[in-house]
Amino acid sequence: MRIVGGKHRSRPLYTPKDKNVRPTTDMMRESIFNIIQWEIKGAKFLDVFSGSGAMGIEAISRGAVSTFNDISKESIALIKKNLDYLKEKAEVYNQDYKTLFLRLKNHNKKFDFIFLDPPYGKFDLGDILEGIFFNDLLNDGGKVIYECPIEEKLPESKNFTLVDQRKYGKSKINFYQKKERIALLTGSFDPVTKGHISLAEKGLDYFDKVVFGILINPDKKYLFTLSEREKILEKAISTNPRFSYASHDGWAYELAKEVGAESFLRGYRNEKDLEYEKEMQEYNLQFGIHTLILPAQENLADLSSTNVRKKLEEGEDISQLLPENTVDLVKDIYSRK
């Protein structure tokens, strides 16, 4: 067994005497690192079931910072022997994976790649993935790489998506990434206000992205047309790449499914608002969609699109009610009506 790339290329590695330890083959290691070659330099790499340590050492050879773990003391000794032979240093743990994950979480450790090659048939991938997710061990954009027999049926995961799969002989390599958590914030946005943006910004503490859903009600009279509301909203959210918008002339739950949102994001300004939102929270559960209800920012509690429209009609100042970058646009559009 040899290192196949990087600064230690062609250097041999000590191999396990235990025939039950099954190192990833040179060919598979080369294939995996060819796939991630543009991401590996400087990356943090965790090998959870390290065995001989070949995967983590391959990562080190290519410029990564590796962390090793194995429950076997014999494997730990072998990993340290290979690291000493190459004059490399790394963190090496001797834990079961659940204890390891908790320990890493307690030390605020996160990784760009987490490699899983457990003994075939002895661990549940779904449990391992959930452990990675709930201990928050994977950096944004990071990947979990899982090696398993080609016939193994992969579990569904509510928090990870299978983004790539490669087959090599009797084995397959599976690449997972965290699913984006998306919330849908619905409204008429006639026009969008500072209150809407403030609520969406709070939502980013809980979700990866927030989608503003412009709902179209043919029985409702709007001050701004749909295209005008879209233009104003697009300007308002242009400075935050985690915001987007979509328009829909049907039910809110239909739009949620269309944009992949797992939850509605709602705000309340008073107790009456809160009671209504709680009722809607129960209603939306029948469609499998949760609702996060957050209080309005205190100094924006009295702000609404209705207030903005009223001030526009009375010729009053609206600059404190709207996102700063939309004030001139709203005034310009309104002046041409």
JSON list of N, CA, C and O in Angstrom, two decimals, residues 284-321:
[
{"chain": "A", "resi": 284, "resn": "ASN", "atom": "N", "xyz": [-50.95, 24.52, 8.85]},
{"chain": "A", "resi": 284, "resn": "ASN", "atom": "CA", "xyz": [-49.92, 24.17, 7.87]},
{"chain": "A", "resi": 284, "resn": "ASN", "atom": "C", "xyz": [-49.24, 22.83, 8.14]},
{"chain": "A", "resi": 284, "resn": "ASN", "atom": "O", "xyz": [-48.63, 22.25, 7.23]},
{"chain": "A", "resi": 285, "resn": "LEU", "atom": "N", "xyz": [-49.36, 22.34, 9.37]},
{"chain": "A", "resi": 285, "resn": "LEU", "atom": "CA", "xyz": [-48.76, 21.05, 9.68]},
{"chain": "A", "resi": 285, "resn": "LEU", "atom": "C", "xyz": [-49.39, 19.91, 8.87]},
{"chain": "A", "resi": 285, "resn": "LEU", "atom": "O", "xyz": [-48.73, 18.90, 8.61]},
{"chain": "A", "resi": 286, "resn": "GLN", "atom": "N", "xyz": [-50.64, 20.09, 8.45]},
{"chain": "A", "resi": 286, "resn": "GLN", "atom": "CA", "xyz": [-51.29, 19.04, 7.67]},
{"chain": "A", "resi": 286, "resn": "GLN", "atom": "C", "xyz": [-50.62, 18.86, 6.30]},
{"chain": "A", "resi": 286, "resn": "GLN", "atom": "O", "xyz": [-50.76, 17.82, 5.67]},
{"chain": "A", "resi": 287, "resn": "PHE", "atom": "N", "xyz": [-49.87, 19.86, 5.87]},
{"chain": "A", "resi": 287, "resn": "PHE", "atom": "CA", "xyz": [-49.14, 19.79, 4.61]},
{"chain": "A", "resi": 287, "resn": "PHE", "atom": "C", "xyz": [-47.67, 19.42, 4.83]},
{"chain": "A", "resi": 287, "resn": "PHE", "atom": "O", "xyz": [-46.86, 19.45, 3.90]},
{"chain": "A", "resi": 288, "resn": "GLY", "atom": "N", "xyz": [-47.33, 19.11, 6.08]},
{"chain": "A", "resi": 288, "resn": "GLY", "atom": "CA", "xyz": [-45.95, 18.72, 6.40]},
{"chain": "A", "resi": 288, "resn": "GLY", "atom": "C", "xyz": [-45.00, 19.89, 6.47]},
{"chain": "A", "resi": 288, "resn": "GLY", "atom": "O", "xyz": [-43.79, 19.71, 6.36]},
{"chain": "A", "resi": 289, "resn": "ILE", "atom": "N", "xyz": [-45.53, 21.09, 6.70]},
{"chain": "A", "resi": 289, "resn": "ILE", "atom": "CA", "xyz": [-44.68, 22.29, 6.73]},
{"chain": "A", "resi": 289, "resn": "ILE", "atom": "C", "xyz": [-44.78, 22.93, 8.11]},
{"chain": "A", "resi": 289, "resn": "ILE", "atom": "O", "xyz": [-45.88, 23.23, 8.60]},
{"chain": "A", "resi": 290, "resn": "HIS", "atom": "N", "xyz": [-43.65, 23.14, 8.73]},
{"chain": "A", "resi": 290, "resn": "HIS", "atom": "CA", "xyz": [-43.60, 23.77, 10.05]},
{"chain": "A", "resi": 290, "resn": "HIS", "atom": "C", "xyz": [-43.62, 25.29, 9.90]},
{"chain": "A", "resi": 290, "resn": "HIS", "atom": "O", "xyz": [-43.47, 25.82, 8.80]},
{"chain": "A", "resi": 291, "resn": "THR", "atom": "N", "xyz": [-43.80, 25.97, 11.01]},
{"chain": "A", "resi": 291, "resn": "THR", "atom": "CA", "xyz": [-43.80, 27.44, 11.01]},
{"chain": "A", "resi": 291, "resn": "THR", "atom": "C", "xyz": [-42.96, 27.95, 12.17]},
{"chain": "A", "resi": 291, "resn": "THR", "atom": "O", "xyz": [-43.17, 27.52, 13.32]},
{"chain": "A", "resi": 292, "resn": "LEU", "atom": "N", "xyz": [-42.03, 28.83, 11.88]},
{"chain": "A", "resi": 292, "resn": "LEU", "atom": "CA", "xyz": [-41.26, 29.51, 12.91]},
{"chain": "A", "resi": 292, "resn": "LEU", "atom": "C", "xyz": [-41.85, 30.90, 13.08]},
{"chain": "A", "resi": 292, "resn": "LEU", "atom": "O", "xyz": [-41.90, 31.68, 12.12]},
{"chain": "A", "resi": 293, "resn": "ILE", "atom": "N", "xyz": [-42.30, 31.21, 14.30]},
{"chain": "A", "resi": 293, "resn": "ILE", "atom": "CA", "xyz": [-42.93, 32.50, 14.58]},
{"chain": "A", "resi": 293, "resn": "ILE", "atom": "C", "xyz": [-41.99, 33.32, 15.47]},
{"chain": "A", "resi": 293, "resn": "ILE", "atom": "O", "xyz": [-41.61, 32.88, 16.56]},
{"chain": "A", "resi": 294, "resn": "LEU", "atom": "N", "xyz": [-41.62, 34.50, 15.00]},
{"chain": "A", "resi": 294, "resn": "LEU", "atom": "CA", "xyz": [-40.68, 35.35, 15.73]},
{"chain": "A", "resi": 294, "resn": "LEU", "atom": "C", "xyz": [-41.29, 36.72, 15.98]},
{"chain": "A", "resi": 294, "resn": "LEU", "atom": "O", "xyz": [-42.08, 37.22, 15.16]},
{"chain": "A", "resi": 295, "resn": "PRO", "atom": "N", "xyz": [-40.94, 37.36, 17.09]},
{"chain": "A", "resi": 295, "resn": "PRO", "atom": "CA", "xyz": [-41.47, 38.70, 17.37]},
{"chain": "A", "resi": 295, "resn": "PRO", "atom": "C", "xyz": [-40.83, 39.74, 16.46]},
{"chain": "A", "resi": 295, "resn": "PRO", "atom": "O", "xyz": [-39.67, 39.60, 16.07]},
{"chain": "A", "resi": 296, "resn": "ALA", "atom": "N", "xyz": [-41.60, 40.76, 16.15]},
{"chain": "A", "resi": 296, "resn": "ALA", "atom": "CA", "xyz": [-41.05, 41.86, 15.35]},
{"chain": "A", "resi": 296, "resn": "ALA", "atom": "C", "xyz": [-40.03, 42.63, 16.17]},
{"chain": "A", "resi": 296, "resn": "ALA", "atom": "O", "xyz": [-40.10, 42.67, 17.41]},
{"chain": "A", "resi": 297, "resn": "GLN", "atom": "N", "xyz": [-39.05, 43.19, 15.48]},
{"chain": "A", "resi": 297, "resn": "GLN", "atom": "CA", "xyz": [-38.07, 44.04, 16.14]},
{"chain": "A", "resi": 297, "resn": "GLN", "atom": "C", "xyz": [-38.83, 45.17, 16.83]},
{"chain": "A", "resi": 297, "resn": "GLN", "atom": "O", "xyz": [-39.75, 45.77, 16.26]},
{"chain": "A", "resi": 298, "resn": "GLU", "atom": "N", "xyz": [-38.47, 45.47, 18.09]},
{"chain": "A", "resi": 298, "resn": "GLU", "atom": "CA", "xyz": [-39.27, 46.37, 18.92]},
{"chain": "A", "resi": 298, "resn": "GLU", "atom": "C", "xyz": [-39.54, 47.72, 18.26]},
{"chain": "A", "resi": 298, "resn": "GLU", "atom": "O", "xyz": [-40.68, 48.21, 18.25]},
{"chain": "A", "resi": 299, "resn": "ASN", "atom": "N", "xyz": [-38.53, 48.31, 17.67]},
{"chain": "A", "resi": 299, "resn": "ASN", "atom": "CA", "xyz": [-38.72, 49.64, 17.08]},
{"chain": "A", "resi": 299, "resn": "ASN", "atom": "C", "xyz": [-39.43, 49.60, 15.72]},
{"chain": "A", "resi": 299, "resn": "ASN", "atom": "O", "xyz": [-39.71, 50.63, 15.12]},
{"chain": "A", "resi": 300, "resn": "LEU", "atom": "N", "xyz": [-39.75, 48.35, 15.25]},
{"chain": "A", "resi": 300, "resn": "LEU", "atom": "CA", "xyz": [-40.46, 48.21, 13.98]},
{"chain": "A", "resi": 300, "resn": "LEU", "atom": "C", "xyz": [-41.84, 47.57, 14.18]},
{"chain": "A", "resi": 300, "resn": "LEU", "atom": "O", "xyz": [-42.51, 47.23, 13.21]},
{"chain": "A", "resi": 301, "resn": "ALA", "atom": "N", "xyz": [-42.26, 47.45, 15.43]},
{"chain": "A", "resi": 301, "resn": "ALA", "atom": "CA", "xyz": [-43.49, 46.72, 15.74]},
{"chain": "A", "resi": 301, "resn": "ALA", "atom": "C", "xyz": [-44.74, 47.36, 15.13]},
{"chain": "A", "resi": 301, "resn": "ALA", "atom": "O", "xyz": [-45.73, 46.68, 14.87]},
{"chain": "A", "resi": 302, "resn": "ASP", "atom": "N", "xyz": [-44.70, 48.68, 14.91]},
{"chain": "A", "resi": 302, "resn": "ASP", "atom": "CA", "xyz": [-45.88, 49.36, 14.35]},
{"chain": "A", "resi": 302, "resn": "ASP", "atom": "C", "xyz": [-45.77, 49.56, 12.85]},
{"chain": "A", "resi": 302, "resn": "ASP", "atom": "O", "xyz": [-46.63, 50.20, 12.24]},
{"chain": "A", "resi": 303, "resn": "LEU", "atom": "N", "xyz": [-44.73, 49.00, 12.25]},
{"chain": "A", "resi": 303, "resn": "LEU", "atom": "CA", "xyz": [-44.48, 49.21, 10.82]},
{"chain": "A", "resi": 303, "resn": "LEU", "atom": "C", "xyz": [-45.25, 48.19, 9.99]},
{"chain": "A", "resi": 303, "resn": "LEU", "atom": "O", "xyz": [-45.27, 47.00, 10.29]},
{"chain": "A", "resi": 304, "resn": "SER", "atom": "N", "xyz": [-45.87, 48.67, 8.92]},
{"chain": "A", "resi": 304, "resn": "SER", "atom": "CA", "xyz": [-46.58, 47.79, 7.99]},
{"chain": "A", "resi": 304, "resn": "SER", "atom": "C", "xyz": [-46.58, 48.42, 6.60]},
{"chain": "A", "resi": 304, "resn": "SER", "atom": "O", "xyz": [-46.36, 49.63, 6.45]},
{"chain": "A", "resi": 305, "resn": "SER", "atom": "N", "xyz": [-46.87, 47.61, 5.61]},
{"chain": "A", "resi": 305, "resn": "SER", "atom": "CA", "xyz": [-46.99, 48.13, 4.25]},
{"chain": "A", "resi": 305, "resn": "SER", "atom": "C", "xyz": [-48.14, 49.12, 4.14]},
{"chain": "A", "resi": 305, "resn": "SER", "atom": "O", "xyz": [-48.09, 50.07, 3.36]},
{"chain": "A", "resi": 306, "resn": "THR", "atom": "N", "xyz": [-49.19, 48.88, 4.94]},
{"chain": "A", "resi": 306, "resn": "THR", "atom": "CA", "xyz": [-50.33, 49.81, 4.95]},
{"chain": "A", "resi": 306, "resn": "THR", "atom": "C", "xyz": [-49.89, 51.20, 5.36]},
{"chain": "A", "resi": 306, "resn": "THR", "atom": "O", "xyz": [-50.30, 52.21, 4.76]},
{"chain": "A", "resi": 307, "resn": "ASN", "atom": "N", "xyz": [-49.01, 51.28, 6.38]},
{"chain": "A", "resi": 307, "resn": "ASN", "atom": "CA", "xyz": [-48.49, 52.58, 6.82]},
{"chain": "A", "resi": 307, "resn": "ASN", "atom": "C", "xyz": [-47.71, 53.27, 5.71]},
{"chain": "A", "resi": 307, "resn": "ASN", "atom": "O", "xyz": [-47.79, 54.48, 5.53]},
{"chain": "A", "resi": 308, "resn": "VAL", "atom": "N", "xyz": [-46.92, 52.48, 4.99]},
{"chain": "A", "resi": 308, "resn": "VAL", "atom": "CA", "xyz": [-46.13, 53.05, 3.91]},
{"chain": "A", "resi": 308, "resn": "VAL", "atom": "C", "xyz": [-47.05, 53.63, 2.83]},
{"chain": "A", "resi": 308, "resn": "VAL", "atom": "O", "xyz": [-46.85, 54.76, 2.35]},
{"chain": "A", "resi": 309, "resn": "ARG", "atom": "N", "xyz": [-48.07, 52.87, 2.45]},
{"chain": "A", "resi": 309, "resn": "ARG", "atom": "CA", "xyz": [-48.98, 53.33, 1.41]},
{"chain": "A", "resi": 309, "resn": "ARG", "atom": "C", "xyz": [-49.71, 54.62, 1.84]},
{"chain": "A", "resi": 309, "resn": "ARG", "atom": "O", "xyz": [-49.90, 55.55, 1.05]},
{"chain": "A", "resi": 310, "resn": "LYS", "atom": "N", "xyz": [-50.10, 54.66, 3.11]},
{"chain": "A", "resi": 310, "resn": "LYS", "atom": "CA", "xyz": [-50.79, 55.83, 3.63]},
{"chain": "A", "resi": 310, "resn": "LYS", "atom": "C", "xyz": [-49.90, 57.06, 3.57]},
{"chain": "A", "resi": 310, "resn": "LYS", "atom": "O", "xyz": [-50.35, 58.15, 3.15]},
{"chain": "A", "resi": 311, "resn": "LYS", "atom": "N", "xyz": [-48.64, 56.90, 3.98]},
{"chain": "A", "resi": 311, "resn": "LYS", "atom": "CA", "xyz": [-47.72, 58.05, 3.96]},
{"chain": "A", "resi": 311, "resn": "LYS", "atom": "C", "xyz": [-47.43, 58.50, 2.53]},
{"chain": "A", "resi": 311, "resn": "LYS", "atom": "O", "xyz": [-47.27, 59.70, 2.26]},
{"chain": "A", "resi": 312, "resn": "LEU", "atom": "N", "xyz": [-47.35, 57.56, 1.61]},
{"chain": "A", "resi": 312, "resn": "LEU", "atom": "CA", "xyz": [-47.14, 57.92, 0.22]},
{"chain": "A", "resi": 312, "resn": "LEU", "atom": "C", "xyz": [-48.31, 58.76, -0.30]},
{"chain": "A", "resi": 312, "resn": "LEU", "atom": "O", "xyz": [-48.11, 59.79, -0.96]},
{"chain": "A", "resi": 313, "resn": "GLU", "atom": "N", "xyz": [-49.50, 58.33, 0.01]},
{"chain": "A", "resi": 313, "resn": "GLU", "atom": "CA", "xyz": [-50.70, 59.04, -0.45]},
{"chain": "A", "resi": 313, "resn": "GLU", "atom": "C", "xyz": [-50.81, 60.42, 0.17]},
{"chain": "A", "resi": 313, "resn": "GLU", "atom": "O", "xyz": [-51.33, 61.36, -0.46]},
{"chain": "A", "resi": 314, "resn": "GLU", "atom": "N", "xyz": [-50.30, 60.58, 1.41]},
{"chain": "A", "resi": 314, "resn": "GLU", "atom": "CA", "xyz": [-50.37, 61.87, 2.10]},
{"chain": "A", "resi": 314, "resn": "GLU", "atom": "C", "xyz": [-49.12, 62.72, 1.89]},
{"chain": "A", "resi": 314, "resn": "GLU", "atom": "O", "xyz": [-49.01, 63.82, 2.44]},
{"chain": "A", "resi": 315, "resn": "GLY", "atom": "N", "xyz": [-48.16, 62.18, 1.09]},
{"chain": "A", "resi": 315, "resn": "GLY", "atom": "CA", "xyz": [-46.95, 62.93, 0.78]},
{"chain": "A", "resi": 315, "resn": "GLY", "atom": "C", "xyz": [-45.98, 63.04, 1.92]},
{"chain": "A", "resi": 315, "resn": "GLY", "atom": "O", "xyz": [-45.14, 63.95, 1.95]},
{"chain": "A", "resi": 316, "resn": "GLU", "atom": "N", "xyz": [-46.04, 62.13, 2.86]},
{"chain": "A", "resi": 316, "resn": "GLU", "atom": "CA", "xyz": [-45.14, 62.17, 4.03]},
{"chain": "A", "resi": 316, "resn": "GLU", "atom": "C", "xyz": [-43.86, 61.38, 3.77]},
{"chain": "A", "resi": 316, "resn": "GLU", "atom": "O", "xyz": [-43.77, 60.60, 2.82]},
{"chain": "A", "resi": 317, "resn": "ASP", "atom": "N", "xyz": [-42.89, 61.58, 4.65]},
{"chain": "A", "resi": 317, "resn": "ASP", "atom": "CA", "xyz": [-41.59, 60.91, 4.51]},
{"chain": "A", "resi": 317, "resn": "ASP", "atom": "C", "xyz": [-41.71, 59.41, 4.77]},
{"chain": "A", "resi": 317, "resn": "ASP", "atom": "O", "xyz": [-42.30, 59.00, 5.78]},
{"chain": "A", "resi": 318, "resn": "ILE", "atom": "N", "xyz": [-41.14, 58.61, 3.90]},
{"chain": "A", "resi": 318, "resn": "ILE", "atom": "CA", "xyz": [-41.20, 57.14, 4.05]},
{"chain": "A", "resi": 318, "resn": "ILE", "atom": "C", "xyz": [-39.81, 56.53, 4.26]},
{"chain": "A", "resi": 318, "resn": "ILE", "atom": "O", "xyz": [-39.68, 55.31, 4.35]},
{"chain": "A", "resi": 319, "resn": "SER", "atom": "N", "xyz": [-38.80, 57.37, 4.34]},
{"chain": "A", "resi": 319, "resn": "SER", "atom": "CA", "xyz": [-37.42, 56.86, 4.35]},
{"chain": "A", "resi": 319, "resn": "SER", "atom": "C", "xyz": [-37.10, 55.98, 5.56]},
{"chain": "A", "resi": 319, "resn": "SER", "atom": "O", "xyz": [-36.20, 55.13, 5.48]},
{"chain": "A", "resi": 320, "resn": "GLN", "atom": "N", "xyz": [-37.82, 56.18, 6.68]},
{"chain": "A", "resi": 320, "resn": "GLN", "atom": "CA", "xyz": [-37.55, 55.37, 7.87]},
{"chain": "A", "resi": 320, "resn": "GLN", "atom": "C", "xyz": [-38.32, 54.06, 7.86]},
{"chain": "A", "resi": 320, "resn": "GLN", "atom": "O", "xyz": [-38.13, 53.22, 8.75]},
{"chain": "A", "resi": 321, "resn": "LEU", "atom": "N", "xyz": [-39.17, 53.86, 6.85]},
{"chain": "A", "resi": 321, "resn": "LEU", "atom": "CA", "xyz": [-40.02, 52.67, 6.81]},
{"chain": "A", "resi": 321, "resn": "LEU", "atom": "C", "xyz": [-39.54, 51.60, 5.83]},
{"chain": "A", "resi": 321, "resn": "LEU", "atom": "O", "xyz": [-39.92, 50.44, 5.95]}
]
